[in-house]
Amino acid sequence: MTAMDAAMNDANNGAKYEPKPEPGVRLTPAQLRARRARSIAIALALGVLVVLFYIVTLVKGPGVLIRPL
């Protein structure tokens, strides 16, 4: 038992702490799948962008660092 658990039990006079269900929107399984698909698409697009920037930097070579300030 952690210190926080002990404090919760003391505050509740020994009653076990049970979190209340949070109110809000519950997504359907189809909506959860759509959310996951969107998240994967965004992650892939970001990964491709990072790789593209890396490749462009390599192609430009050290000239990218030689510029007037």
PDB file of N, CA and C in Angstrom, residues 2 7-9 14 16-17 21-22 24 26-27 29 32 34 37 42 47 53-56 61 64-65 68:
ATOM      1  N   THR A   2       0.586   2.179  -0.889  1.00  0.00           N
ATOM      2  CA  THR A   2       1.378   3.400  -0.978  1.00  0.00           C
ATOM      3  C   THR A   2       0.864   4.419   0.025  1.00  0.00           C
ATOM      4  N   ALA A   7      -3.536   7.442   2.796  1.00  0.00           N
ATOM      5  CA  ALA A   7      -4.210   8.717   3.035  1.00  0.00           C
ATOM      6  C   ALA A   7      -5.665   8.654   2.585  1.00  0.00           C
ATOM      7  N   MET A   8      -5.926   7.995   1.474  1.00  0.00           N
ATOM      8  CA  MET A   8      -7.297   7.844   0.984  1.00  0.00           C
ATOM      9  C   MET A   8      -8.121   7.033   1.975  1.00  0.00           C
ATOM     10  N   ASN A   9      -7.537   5.957   2.478  1.00  0.00           N
ATOM     11  CA  ASN A   9      -8.257   5.116   3.430  1.00  0.00           C
ATOM     12  C   ASN A   9      -8.521   5.863   4.725  1.00  0.00           C
ATOM     13  N   GLY A  14     -11.379   4.314   6.591  1.00  0.00           N
ATOM     14  CA  GLY A  14     -11.140   2.909   6.326  1.00  0.00           C
ATOM     15  C   GLY A  14     -11.915   2.349   5.146  1.00  0.00           C
ATOM     16  N   LYS A  16     -12.801   1.570   1.379  1.00  0.00           N
ATOM     17  CA  LYS A  16     -11.947   1.407   0.207  1.00  0.00           C
ATOM     18  C   LYS A  16     -12.285   2.482  -0.815  1.00  0.00           C
ATOM     19  N   TYR A  17     -11.235   3.071  -1.412  1.00  0.00           N
ATOM     20  CA  TYR A  17     -11.419   4.133  -2.401  1.00  0.00           C
ATOM     21  C   TYR A  17     -11.859   3.519  -3.726  1.00  0.00           C
ATOM     22  N   PRO A  21     -17.514   6.783 -11.700  1.00  0.00           N
ATOM     23  CA  PRO A  21     -17.451   6.766 -13.168  1.00  0.00           C
ATOM     24  C   PRO A  21     -17.518   8.196 -13.695  1.00  0.00           C
ATOM     25  N   GLU A  22     -16.659   8.470 -14.660  1.00  0.00           N
ATOM     26  CA  GLU A  22     -16.610   9.817 -15.207  1.00  0.00           C
ATOM     27  C   GLU A  22     -17.761  10.032 -16.180  1.00  0.00           C
ATOM     28  N   GLY A  24     -19.562  11.637 -19.402  1.00  0.00           N
ATOM     29  CA  GLY A  24     -19.045  12.053 -20.699  1.00  0.00           C
ATOM     30  C   GLY A  24     -19.535  11.153 -21.808  1.00  0.00           C
ATOM     31  N   ARG A  26     -19.392   8.211 -24.453  1.00  0.00           N
ATOM     32  CA  ARG A  26     -18.833   6.869 -24.621  1.00  0.00           C
ATOM     33  C   ARG A  26     -18.839   6.556 -26.109  1.00  0.00           C
ATOM     34  N   LEU A  27     -17.654   6.232 -26.636  1.00  0.00           N
ATOM     35  CA  LEU A  27     -17.541   5.955 -28.063  1.00  0.00           C
ATOM     36  C   LEU A  27     -17.925   4.514 -28.361  1.00  0.00           C
ATOM     37  N   PRO A  29     -17.617   0.990 -30.592  1.00  0.00           N
ATOM     38  CA  PRO A  29     -16.444   0.299 -31.140  1.00  0.00           C
ATOM     39  C   PRO A  29     -16.048   0.807 -32.529  1.00  0.00           C
ATOM     40  N   LEU A  32     -14.168   4.020 -32.032  1.00  0.00           N
ATOM     41  CA  LEU A  32     -12.830   3.754 -31.499  1.00  0.00           C
ATOM     42  C   LEU A  32     -11.891   3.264 -32.595  1.00  0.00           C
ATOM     43  N   ALA A  34     -12.197   3.971 -35.804  1.00  0.00           N
ATOM     44  CA  ALA A  34     -11.937   5.125 -36.670  1.00  0.00           C
ATOM     45  C   ALA A  34     -10.897   6.045 -36.036  1.00  0.00           C
ATOM     46  N   ALA A  37      -7.526   4.422 -36.459  1.00  0.00           N
ATOM     47  CA  ALA A  37      -7.067   4.526 -37.849  1.00  0.00           C
ATOM     48  C   ALA A  37      -6.544   5.936 -38.137  1.00  0.00           C
ATOM     49  N   ILE A  42      -2.001   9.713 -38.964  1.00  0.00           N
ATOM     50  CA  ILE A  42      -1.267  10.915 -38.574  1.00  0.00           C
ATOM     51  C   ILE A  42       0.175  10.562 -38.215  1.00  0.00           C
ATOM     52  N   GLY A  47       5.886  10.588 -39.598  1.00  0.00           N
ATOM     53  CA  GLY A  47       7.120   9.833 -39.826  1.00  0.00           C
ATOM     54  C   GLY A  47       7.679  10.071 -41.217  1.00  0.00           C
ATOM     55  N   PHE A  53      12.456  15.339 -44.435  1.00  0.00           N
ATOM     56  CA  PHE A  53      13.339  16.419 -44.008  1.00  0.00           C
ATOM     57  C   PHE A  53      14.770  15.921 -43.842  1.00  0.00           C
ATOM     58  N   TYR A  54      14.931  14.727 -43.303  1.00  0.00           N
ATOM     59  CA  TYR A  54      16.268  14.158 -43.102  1.00  0.00           C
ATOM     60  C   TYR A  54      16.964  13.940 -44.441  1.00  0.00           C
ATOM     61  N   ILE A  55      16.227  13.387 -45.405  1.00  0.00           N
ATOM     62  CA  ILE A  55      16.805  13.120 -46.727  1.00  0.00           C
ATOM     63  C   ILE A  55      17.169  14.426 -47.427  1.00  0.00           C
ATOM     64  N   VAL A  56      16.299  15.423 -47.339  1.00  0.00           N
ATOM     65  CA  VAL A  56      16.584  16.714 -47.968  1.00  0.00           C
ATOM     66  C   VAL A  56      17.829  17.330 -47.347  1.00  0.00           C
ATOM     67  N   GLY A  61      23.611  18.582 -48.187  1.00  0.00           N
ATOM     68  CA  GLY A  61      24.992  18.445 -47.730  1.00  0.00           C
ATOM     69  C   GLY A  61      25.386  19.523 -46.746  1.00  0.00           C
ATOM     70  N   VAL A  64      24.249  23.493 -46.331  1.00  0.00           N
ATOM     71  CA  VAL A  64      23.120  24.020 -45.581  1.00  0.00           C
ATOM     72  C   VAL A  64      23.606  24.792 -44.352  1.00  0.00           C
ATOM     73  N   LEU A  65      24.826  24.519 -43.885  1.00  0.00           N
ATOM     74  CA  LEU A  65      25.369  25.203 -42.717  1.00  0.00           C
ATOM     75  C   LEU A  65      26.170  26.442 -43.088  1.00  0.00           C
ATOM     76  N   PRO A  68      25.255  33.252 -44.855  1.00  0.00           N
ATOM     77  CA  PRO A  68      25.511  34.510 -44.146  1.00  0.00           C
ATOM     78  C   PRO A  68      24.549  34.666 -42.975  1.00  0.00           C
TER      79      PRO A  68
END
